[in-house]
GROMACS .gro file of C-alpha atoms in nm:
model
  315
    1MET     CA    1  10.960  10.205   8.978
    2ARG     CA    2  10.787  10.142   8.615
    3GLU     CA    3  10.464  10.113   8.515
    4LEU     CA    4  10.242   9.927   8.312
    5TYR     CA    5  10.171   9.996   7.965
    6PRO     CA    6   9.828  10.202   7.847
    7LEU     CA    7   9.589   9.928   7.787
    8ILE     CA    8   9.558   9.848   7.404
    9GLU     CA    9   9.342   9.641   7.179
   10PRO     CA   10   9.405   9.325   7.021
   11TYR     CA   11   9.477   9.430   6.598
   12ARG     CA   12   9.362   9.065   6.557
   13GLU     CA   13   9.180   8.728   6.717
   14GLY     CA   14   9.187   8.409   6.621
   15ASN     CA   15   9.130   8.010   6.699
   16LEU     CA   16   9.380   7.724   6.616
   17GLN     CA   17   9.249   7.415   6.561
   18VAL     CA   18   9.524   7.222   6.693
   19SER     CA   19   9.380   6.856   6.715
   20ASP     CA   20   9.046   6.680   6.649
   21LEU     CA   21   8.923   6.788   6.953
   22HIS     CA   22   9.084   7.049   7.045
   23THR     CA   23   9.070   7.468   6.962
   24ILE     CA   24   9.279   7.737   7.064
   25HIS     CA   25   9.212   8.091   7.133
   26PHE     CA   26   9.497   8.375   7.019
   27GLU     CA   27   9.560   8.720   6.970
   28GLU     CA   28   9.797   9.010   6.862
   29SER     CA   29   9.835   9.281   6.961
   30GLY     CA   30  10.106   9.639   6.908
   31ASN     CA   31  10.307   9.654   6.657
   32PRO     CA   32  10.291   9.388   6.322
   33GLN     CA   33  10.579   9.510   6.202
   34GLY     CA   34  10.724   9.495   6.574
   35GLN     CA   35  10.975   9.183   6.689
   36PRO     CA   36  10.771   8.838   6.795
   37ILE     CA   37  10.703   8.782   7.123
   38VAL     CA   38  10.442   8.477   7.251
   39LEU     CA   39  10.296   8.498   7.670
   40LEU     CA   40  10.326   8.179   7.793
   41HIS     CA   41  10.047   8.219   8.055
   42GLY     CA   42  10.039   8.006   8.432
   43GLY     CA   43   9.842   7.761   8.555
   44PRO     CA   44   9.883   7.536   8.287
   45GLY     CA   45   9.495   7.617   8.327
   46GLY     CA   46   9.516   8.002   8.414
   47GLY     CA   47   9.448   8.142   8.019
   48CYS     CA   48   9.552   8.581   7.970
   49PRO     CA   49   9.371   8.858   8.057
   50PRO     CA   50   9.415   9.139   7.867
   51PHE     CA   51   9.634   9.358   8.101
   52TYR     CA   52   9.927   9.123   8.049
   53ARG     CA   53   9.955   9.351   7.722
   54GLN     CA   54  10.028   9.618   7.889
   55TYR     CA   55  10.397   9.467   7.966
   56PHE     CA   56  10.511   9.509   7.641
   57HIS     CA   57  10.609   9.855   7.474
   58PRO     CA   58  10.265   9.860   7.181
   59GLU     CA   59  10.536  10.026   6.897
   60LYS     CA   60  10.808   9.806   7.036
   61TRP     CA   61  10.630   9.436   6.974
   62ARG     CA   62  10.428   9.229   6.801
   63LEU     CA   63  10.307   9.046   7.117
   64ILE     CA   64  10.108   8.695   7.068
   65MET     CA   65   9.873   8.559   7.322
   66PHE     CA   66   9.738   8.279   7.330
   67ASP     CA   67   9.494   8.033   7.601
   68GLN     CA   68   9.678   7.746   7.634
   69ARG     CA   69   9.421   7.350   7.604
   70GLY     CA   70   9.076   7.386   7.810
   71CYS     CA   71   9.127   7.718   7.935
   72GLY     CA   72   9.071   8.145   7.867
   73GLN     CA   73   8.833   8.140   7.542
   74SER     CA   74   9.004   7.793   7.425
   75LYS     CA   75   8.784   7.497   7.396
   76PRO     CA   76   8.653   7.286   7.520
   77HIS     CA   77   8.674   7.412   7.842
   78ALA     CA   78   8.838   7.229   8.144
   79GLU     CA   79   8.902   6.901   7.924
   80LEU     CA   80   9.215   6.701   8.015
   81ARG     CA   81   9.242   6.453   7.727
   82GLU     CA   82   9.548   6.585   7.481
   83ASN     CA   83   9.636   6.771   7.730
   84THR     CA   84  10.020   6.754   7.781
   85THR     CA   85  10.320   6.937   7.855
   86TRP     CA   86  10.417   6.801   7.493
   87ASP     CA   87  10.064   6.900   7.362
   88LEU     CA   88  10.097   7.244   7.391
   89VAL     CA   89  10.489   7.210   7.345
   90GLY     CA   90  10.290   7.133   6.939
   91ASP     CA   91  10.057   7.411   6.989
   92ILE     CA   92  10.293   7.660   7.054
   93GLU     CA   93  10.514   7.554   6.710
   94LYS     CA   94  10.154   7.515   6.479
   95LEU     CA   95  10.046   7.871   6.585
   96ARG     CA   96  10.445   8.012   6.549
   97GLU     CA   97  10.372   7.891   6.260
   98TYR     CA   98  10.055   7.947   6.160
   99LEU     CA   99  10.118   8.328   6.184
  100GLY     CA  100  10.430   8.332   5.986
  101ILE     CA  101  10.684   8.384   6.216
  102GLU     CA  102  11.023   8.226   6.222
  103LYS     CA  103  11.112   8.275   6.543
  104TRP     CA  104  11.053   8.499   6.887
  105VAL     CA  105  11.136   8.533   7.183
  106LEU     CA  106  11.003   8.371   7.489
  107PHE     CA  107  10.803   8.497   7.788
  108GLY     CA  108  10.676   8.274   8.051
  109GLY     CA  109  10.598   8.288   8.447
  110SER     CA  110  10.526   8.038   8.761
  111TRP     CA  111  10.414   7.723   8.486
  112GLY     CA  112  10.459   7.924   8.178
  113SER     CA  113  10.871   7.943   8.251
  114THR     CA  114  10.824   7.560   8.256
  115LEU     CA  115  10.670   7.571   7.926
  116SER     CA  116  10.916   7.837   7.786
  117LEU     CA  117  11.194   7.582   7.919
  118ALA     CA  118  11.013   7.301   7.737
  119TYR     CA  119  10.945   7.444   7.413
  120SER     CA  120  11.261   7.629   7.396
  121GLN     CA  121  11.451   7.301   7.462
  122THR     CA  122  11.282   7.135   7.214
  123HIS     CA  123  11.331   7.412   6.949
  124PRO     CA  124  11.617   7.650   7.064
  125SER     CA  125  11.607   7.750   6.682
  126ARG     CA  126  11.297   7.925   6.729
  127CYS     CA  127  11.395   8.151   7.023
  128THR     CA  128  11.629   8.462   7.062
  129GLY     CA  129  11.510   8.508   7.401
  130LEU     CA  130  11.368   8.428   7.738
  131ILE     CA  131  11.219   8.655   7.972
  132LEU     CA  132  11.118   8.405   8.226
  133ARG     CA  133  10.934   8.490   8.586
  134GLY     CA  134  10.859   8.247   8.956
  135ILE     CA  135  11.073   7.952   8.804
  136PHE     CA  136  10.904   7.631   8.794
  137MET     CA  137  11.049   7.303   8.742
  138LEU     CA  138  10.778   7.062   8.815
  139ARG     CA  139  10.982   6.867   9.094
  140GLN     CA  140  10.787   6.679   9.360
  141LYS     CA  141  10.952   6.868   9.599
  142GLU     CA  142  10.794   7.160   9.445
  143LEU     CA  143  10.454   7.039   9.527
  144ARG     CA  144  10.516   6.869   9.848
  145TRP     CA  145  10.640   7.228   9.886
  146PHE     CA  146  10.296   7.400   9.808
  147TYR     CA  147  10.035   7.140   9.817
  148GLN     CA  148  10.173   6.903  10.096
  149GLU     CA  149  10.356   7.056  10.361
  150GLY     CA  150  10.576   7.360  10.380
  151ALA     CA  151  10.361   7.700  10.253
  152SER     CA  152  10.125   7.581  10.560
  153TYR     CA  153  10.356   7.744  10.811
  154ILE     CA  154  10.365   8.006  10.659
  155PHE     CA  155   9.974   8.037  10.578
  156PRO     CA  156   9.811   7.843  10.811
  157ASP     CA  157   9.490   8.034  10.808
  158ALA     CA  158   9.474   8.011  10.423
  159TRP     CA  159   9.562   7.630  10.475
  160GLU     CA  160   9.337   7.552  10.681
  161GLU     CA  161   9.040   7.640  10.434
  162TYR     CA  162   9.308   7.448  10.115
  163LEU     CA  163   9.235   7.078  10.390
  164LYS     CA  164   8.885   7.093  10.422
  165PRO     CA  165   8.697   6.956  10.132
  166ILE     CA  166   8.980   6.564  10.208
  167PRO     CA  167   8.915   6.407  10.437
  168LEU     CA  168   9.126   6.332  10.742
  169ASP     CA  169   9.202   6.009  10.589
  170GLU     CA  170   9.344   6.148  10.304
  171ARG     CA  171   9.531   6.432  10.347
  172GLU     CA  172   9.857   6.245  10.327
  173ASP     CA  173   9.821   6.260   9.969
  174MET     CA  174   9.660   6.634   9.892
  175ILE     CA  175   9.708   6.635   9.528
  176SER     CA  176   9.597   6.280   9.448
  177ALA     CA  177   9.311   6.353   9.690
  178TYR     CA  178   9.216   6.673   9.528
  179TYR     CA  179   9.229   6.497   9.195
  180LYS     CA  180   8.984   6.213   9.298
  181ARG     CA  181   8.716   6.507   9.335
  182LEU     CA  182   8.841   6.775   9.066
  183THR     CA  183   8.734   6.430   8.835
  184SER     CA  184   8.466   6.330   8.994
  185PRO     CA  185   8.105   6.270   8.741
  186ASP     CA  186   7.953   6.497   9.062
  187LEU     CA  187   7.958   6.864   8.895
  188GLN     CA  188   7.942   6.997   9.254
  189ILE     CA  189   8.238   6.798   9.420
  190GLN     CA  190   8.395   6.875   9.131
  191LEU     CA  191   8.353   7.205   9.153
  192GLU     CA  192   8.394   7.281   9.580
  193ALA     CA  193   8.701   7.117   9.522
  194ALA     CA  194   8.834   7.334   9.215
  195ARG     CA  195   8.732   7.652   9.455
  196ALA     CA  196   8.960   7.562   9.777
  197TRP     CA  197   9.250   7.459   9.496
  198SER     CA  198   9.244   7.755   9.351
  199ILE     CA  199   9.158   7.981   9.609
  200TRP     CA  200   9.465   7.860   9.803
  201GLU     CA  201   9.715   7.964   9.516
  202GLY     CA  202   9.571   8.299   9.493
  203SER     CA  203   9.613   8.345   9.868
  204THR     CA  204   9.935   8.317   9.874
  205SER     CA  205  10.053   8.421   9.574
  206LYS     CA  206  10.182   8.835   9.737
  207LEU     CA  207  10.364   8.957   9.953
  208PHE     CA  208  10.054   9.078  10.088
  209VAL     CA  209   9.716   8.926  10.061
  210ASP     CA  210   9.519   9.052   9.752
  211PRO     CA  211   9.087   8.973   9.818
  212GLU     CA  212   9.067   9.043   9.458
  213LEU     CA  213   9.322   8.801   9.375
  214LYS     CA  214   9.145   8.538   9.627
  215GLN     CA  215   8.800   8.664   9.429
  216LYS     CA  216   8.897   8.566   9.091
  217PHE     CA  217   9.056   8.246   9.117
  218GLY     CA  218   8.739   8.131   9.326
  219ASP     CA  219   8.535   8.262   9.023
  220ASP     CA  220   8.348   7.899   8.950
  221LYS     CA  221   8.476   7.954   8.544
  222PHE     CA  222   8.827   8.006   8.646
  223ALA     CA  223   8.834   7.777   8.932
  224ALA     CA  224   8.694   7.459   8.750
  225ALA     CA  225   9.020   7.451   8.384
  226PHE     CA  226   9.250   7.620   8.656
  227ALA     CA  227   9.227   7.352   8.901
  228ARG     CA  228   9.145   7.024   8.767
  229ILE     CA  229   9.442   7.118   8.465
  230GLU     CA  230   9.734   7.186   8.681
  231CYS     CA  231   9.611   6.903   8.954
  232HIS     CA  232   9.641   6.680   8.635
  233TYR     CA  233   9.974   6.810   8.498
  234PHE     CA  234  10.102   6.712   8.883
  235MET     CA  235   9.955   6.450   8.900
  236ASN     CA  236  10.130   6.302   8.612
  237LYS     CA  237  10.450   6.495   8.671
  238GLY     CA  238  10.460   6.719   8.380
  239PHE     CA  239  10.427   6.412   8.145
  240LEU     CA  240  10.870   6.487   8.209
  241GLU     CA  241  11.053   6.208   8.102
  242SER     CA  242  11.287   6.207   8.451
  243GLU     CA  243  11.292   6.484   8.772
  244ASN     CA  244  11.505   6.724   8.666
  245GLN     CA  245  11.472   6.710   8.288
  246LEU     CA  246  11.434   7.100   8.199
  247LEU     CA  247  11.729   7.197   8.396
  248LEU     CA  248  11.971   6.905   8.253
  249ASN     CA  249  11.890   7.030   7.944
  250VAL     CA  250  12.029   7.387   7.972
  251SER     CA  251  12.280   7.305   7.795
  252ARG     CA  252  12.000   7.331   7.458
  253ILE     CA  253  11.961   7.675   7.541
  254ARG     CA  254  12.272   7.821   7.739
  255HIS     CA  255  12.361   8.071   7.412
  256ILE     CA  256  11.985   8.243   7.409
  257PRO     CA  257  11.982   8.591   7.563
  258ALA     CA  258  11.805   8.521   7.868
  259VAL     CA  259  11.709   8.627   8.196
  260ILE     CA  260  11.494   8.528   8.512
  261VAL     CA  261  11.329   8.715   8.750
  262GLN     CA  262  11.219   8.586   9.065
  263GLY     CA  263  11.051   8.765   9.384
  264ARG     CA  264  11.248   8.681   9.709
  265TYR     CA  265  10.943   8.575   9.884
  266ASP     CA  266  10.750   8.352   9.596
  267VAL     CA  267  10.554   8.137   9.776
  268VAL     CA  268  10.389   7.991   9.538
  269CYS     CA  269  10.767   7.926   9.360
  270PRO     CA  270  11.054   7.913   9.610
  271MET     CA  271  11.356   8.098   9.497
  272ILE     CA  272  11.605   7.753   9.532
  273SER     CA  273  11.388   7.712   9.172
  274ALA     CA  274  11.513   7.974   9.013
  275TRP     CA  275  11.890   7.988   9.144
  276GLU     CA  276  11.899   7.634   9.090
  277LEU     CA  277  11.803   7.691   8.679
  278HIS     CA  278  12.041   7.991   8.735
  279GLN     CA  279  12.348   7.789   8.839
  280ALA     CA  280  12.314   7.625   8.555
  281TRP     CA  281  12.258   7.867   8.334
  282PRO     CA  282  12.503   8.177   8.417
  283GLU     CA  283  12.445   8.353   8.086
  284ALA     CA  284  12.147   8.446   8.207
  285GLU     CA  285  12.086   8.714   8.372
  286PHE     CA  286  11.917   8.694   8.751
  287ILE     CA  287  11.750   8.958   8.906
  288VAL     CA  288  11.624   8.890   9.297
  289VAL     CA  289  11.345   9.112   9.350
  290PRO     CA  290  11.356   9.170   9.752
  291ASP     CA  291  11.025   9.295   9.866
  292ALA     CA  292  10.775   9.082   9.652
  293GLY     CA  293  10.582   8.706   9.656
  294HIS     CA  294  10.475   8.447   9.315
  295SER     CA  295  10.260   8.773   9.148
  296MET     CA  296  10.362   8.931   8.808
  297SER     CA  297  10.202   9.258   8.892
  298GLU     CA  298  10.391   9.307   9.224
  299PRO     CA  299  10.550   9.630   9.183
  300GLY     CA  300  10.919   9.499   9.162
  301ILE     CA  301  10.835   9.164   8.953
  302ARG     CA  302  10.623   9.382   8.743
  303SER     CA  303  10.951   9.696   8.661
  304ALA     CA  304  11.218   9.434   8.646
  305LEU     CA  305  11.041   9.270   8.372
  306ILE     CA  306  10.894   9.555   8.171
  307ASP     CA  307  11.255   9.665   8.158
  308TYR     CA  308  11.375   9.359   8.033
  309THR     CA  309  11.049   9.355   7.808
  310ASP     CA  310  11.191   9.722   7.668
  311LYS     CA  311  11.572   9.562   7.682
  312PHE     CA  312  11.462   9.292   7.422
  313ALA     CA  313  11.309   9.454   7.238
  314LEU     CA  314  11.663   9.517   7.078
  315LEU     CA  315  11.766   9.174   7.010
   0.00000   0.00000   0.00000
């Protein structure tokens, strides 16, 4: 079972203006002469905590991490305007060009896997590999499972807390009911909804409930960006052209070395999505972690990811 590499500090941090409204915060760490890799965080709206750096051998990788629009240290905080999947795909390209990188490996889990697929299918010539975890393709069956009915059968106690901000007569469409509150002009209503939405995900992300993770997801600043941006994307069906766009366009990237790492008991992004991606993309290695849920910090997922970051450093 692999352990994390020691925590390192970035050797460079900066801000890149990607539109008249948005500026994204980025950092580089590891070896400036190493293999370039860009980490695409989850959410959308999750940001990049420092421990993400510990999944990459510091002498082999030139690691680029950035906070996507509206979250982390990017500004303006929790902003929904000019915030779509394709805006983010454009930001990744702007950052690549700004940093003078010709090609790079993509590392993304959960929403980060969604964005990795969207970017690589748009710019396949810029990708030397994909390390994907906790597959999410933003299809309605995935959203219904986690936010409407499905996961509630496994976590009824946490679900009860998720239901609380929403009146009985609005519970037939929980995402719409939450969106109404998360975009309310009343900041107290916004915050109550944001904390409940975020804590629901924090309560269900691991095979064994982690109180510290729930606390992190309940932090006011984190929850505001996380919940508002997620719900905004889900209301707009990920800004995708069709329900199965990312699955249908796998042919554009089947030649790129890739691995799919999936926790067997992932409740947030159930394994069926990883399985269907694997069926469409048999060339990608497929790793099922038998004793894990959704979180990249669970021991089996952590170990598999570090194995593959070591392996892909040799591409």
